[in-house]
C-alpha positions as a Python dict, from the first residue, in 0.01 Angstrom:
ca = {
    (1, 'M'): (0, 0, 0),
    (2, 'C'): (-27, 188, -330),
    (3, 'W'): (116, 138, -681),
    (4, 'K'): (104, 351, -979),
    (5, 'S'): (52, 192, -1317),
    (6, 'T'): (116, 382, -1645),
    (7, 'S'): (41, 99, -1883),
    (8, 'P'): (-158, -232, -1921),
    (9, 'E'): (176, -404, -1900),
    (10, 'A'): (250, -234, -1561),
    (11, 'T'): (-103, -319, -1435),
    (12, 'R'): (-36, -703, -1534),
    (13, 'E'): (290, -686, -1336),
    (14, 'I'): (116, -573, -1033),
    (15, 'G'): (-137, -855, -1071),
    (16, 'F'): (162, -1101, -1108),
    (17, 'K'): (316, -968, -788),
    (18, 'I'): (-28, -1006, -610),
    (19, 'G'): (-57, -1367, -745),
    (20, 'S'): (289, -1457, -651),
    (21, 'S'): (202, -1376, -290),
    (22, 'L'): (-94, -1565, -249),
    (23, 'K'): (-186, -1874, -37),
    (24, 'E'): (-510, -2089, -73),
    (25, 'S'): (-848, -1979, 35),
    (26, 'I'): (-824, -1599, -51),
    (27, 'I'): (-1079, -1377, -173),
    (28, 'I'): (-981, -1062, -368),
    (29, 'S'): (-1225, -794, -412),
    (30, 'L'): (-1145, -577, -726),
    (31, 'E'): (-1304, -231, -715),
    (32, 'G'): (-1276, 34, -977),
    (33, 'G'): (-1484, 184, -1270),
    (34, 'L'): (-1546, 54, -1618),
    (35, 'G'): (-1219, 29, -1797),
    (36, 'A'): (-996, 77, -1495),
    (37, 'G'): (-800, -228, -1561),
    (38, 'K'): (-967, -492, -1327),
    (39, 'T'): (-955, -776, -1590),
    (40, 'T'): (-600, -683, -1698),
    (41, 'L'): (-478, -721, -1328),
    (42, 'V'): (-643, -1074, -1310),
    (43, 'K'): (-438, -1172, -1616),
    (44, 'G'): (-117, -1098, -1432),
    (45, 'L'): (-256, -1280, -1124),
    (46, 'A'): (-346, -1577, -1335),
    (47, 'A'): (-1, -1588, -1498),
    (48, 'A'): (153, -1601, -1143),
    (49, 'L'): (-61, -1918, -1070),
    (50, 'S'): (65, -2071, -1411),
    (51, 'I'): (-279, -2058, -1580),
    (52, 'K'): (-235, -2089, -1937),
    (53, 'E'): (-594, -2025, -2059),
    (54, 'E'): (-674, -1676, -2183),
    (55, 'I'): (-845, -1483, -1910),
    (56, 'T'): (-1141, -1269, -2025),
    (57, 'S'): (-1396, -1074, -1818),
    (58, 'P'): (-1681, -1312, -1716),
    (59, 'S'): (-1940, -1018, -1748),
    (60, 'F'): (-2200, -1234, -1905),
    (61, 'T'): (-2110, -1580, -1772),
    (62, 'I'): (-2050, -1417, -1424),
    (63, 'I'): (-1827, -1692, -1299),
    (64, 'A'): (-1530, -1852, -1481),
    (65, 'H'): (-1295, -2136, -1347),
    (66, 'Y'): (-943, -2184, -1412),
    (67, 'Q'): (-681, -2438, -1293),
    (68, 'G'): (-331, -2343, -1210),
    (69, 'T'): (-101, -2396, -904),
    (70, 'L'): (-412, -2294, -709),
    (71, 'P'): (-756, -2303, -848),
    (72, 'L'): (-879, -1942, -960),
    (73, 'V'): (-1245, -1865, -976),
    (74, 'H'): (-1288, -1529, -1158),
    (75, 'I'): (-1640, -1353, -1079),
    (76, 'D'): (-1779, -1051, -1226),
    (77, 'L'): (-2075, -886, -1031),
    (78, 'Y'): (-2122, -594, -1271),
    (79, 'R'): (-2475, -720, -1381),
    (80, 'I'): (-2579, -824, -1027),
    (81, 'T'): (-2835, -582, -890),
    (82, 'G'): (-2920, -710, -548),
    (83, 'I'): (-2843, -923, -249),
    (84, 'E'): (-3085, -1199, -361),
    (85, 'E'): (-2896, -1227, -698),
    (86, 'L'): (-2576, -1254, -497),
    (87, 'E'): (-2698, -1520, -277),
    (88, 'E'): (-2831, -1726, -578),
    (89, 'L'): (-2470, -1750, -712),
    (90, 'G'): (-2377, -1975, -415),
    (91, 'L'): (-2061, -1773, -354),
    (92, 'E'): (-2012, -1927, -10),
    (93, 'E'): (-1947, -2266, -171),
    (94, 'I'): (-1717, -2108, -425),
    (95, 'F'): (-1520, -1939, -155),
    (96, 'D'): (-1475, -2258, 34),
    (97, 'N'): (-1293, -2412, -263),
    (98, 'K'): (-927, -2373, -108),
    (99, 'G'): (-828, -2173, -417),
    (100, 'I'): (-833, -1799, -499),
    (101, 'S'): (-1167, -1617, -572),
    (102, 'V'): (-1123, -1290, -758),
    (103, 'I'): (-1443, -1071, -763),
    (104, 'E'): (-1467, -775, -1005),
    (105, 'W'): (-1715, -517, -870),
    (106, 'G'): (-1640, -684, -537),
    (107, 'E'): (-1790, -394, -350),
    (108, 'K'): (-2125, -523, -422),
    (109, 'A'): (-2059, -833, -203),
    (110, 'L'): (-1872, -686, 95),
    (111, 'S'): (-2168, -732, 328),
    (112, 'L'): (-2173, -1091, 241),
    (113, 'F'): (-1806, -1137, 295),
    (114, 'A'): (-1864, -1043, 666),
    (115, 'G'): (-2167, -1239, 695),
    (116, 'Y'): (-1976, -1549, 583),
    (117, 'G'): (-1700, -1491, 821),
    (118, 'Y'): (-1442, -1373, 577),
    (119, 'G'): (-1227, -1096, 688),
    (120, 'Q'): (-877, -982, 757),
    (121, 'D'): (-695, -1315, 715),
    (122, 'T'): (-893, -1410, 387),
    (123, 'L'): (-997, -1087, 230),
    (124, 'I'): (-776, -849, 1),
    (125, 'R'): (-928, -537, -139),
    (126, 'V'): (-775, -397, -453),
    (127, 'R'): (-913, -44, -563),
    (128, 'I'): (-815, 80, -903),
    (129, 'E'): (-860, 460, -959),
    (130, 'M'): (-820, 617, -1311),
    (131, 'E'): (-608, 924, -1304),
    (132, 'E'): (-655, 1223, -1545),
    (133, 'D'): (-334, 1151, -1721),
    (134, 'G'): (-455, 781, -1808),
    (135, 'S'): (-243, 613, -1537),
    (136, 'R'): (-402, 387, -1265),
    (137, 'L'): (-355, 423, -888),
    (138, 'I'): (-379, 71, -735),
    (139, 'E'): (-448, 51, -364),
    (140, 'I'): (-402, -289, -209),
    (141, 'Q'): (-535, -362, 151),
    (142, 'G'): (-476, -694, 321),
    (143, 'L'): (-158, -803, 139),
    (144, 'D'): (208, -678, 131),
    (145, 'I'): (386, -729, -186),
}
C-alpha cells in the first residue's frame, strides 16, 4: 500500500492511521534517507497511542520509551555500524515487551528480525521516499490501513 504525503502534517496523519491500526507486539521498520520524515511519522503514531510526551528522534540516546494505550519503544539505528552493536542493544528483550517497537533505519536490523523469529505477523515495513517536488511516497508492507 502506498500513500503520498505533501506536508509534515500529512505524514503525521499517515502515522496516526498506522498507530490506530496496531495491536500489541508489533515491530515497525522505518526506512528512508535523512530528512525523509521518519520521526514525523512516529509523532503521528504516538498520538494514536495517546502518548502525550513530545516525540524526538533518539539519534543520540538510541532508545526512547513512552507509555500510552500500548507501550512504545522508539529506536534509532542511524549511528549503529555493525551487527555486534545491534546485538548489544538487547533488541530481542525490547521486542518481547508486548508493545510497539518502531525502529528508524530499521533496514540495518532486518537480518536480526528473521533470526529472532519475527516475520509476517509481527513486522511492518514502512519505506519513505523523498520525491523531487518535496513530497513523500510512503510504502507500507504488512498492514492495511
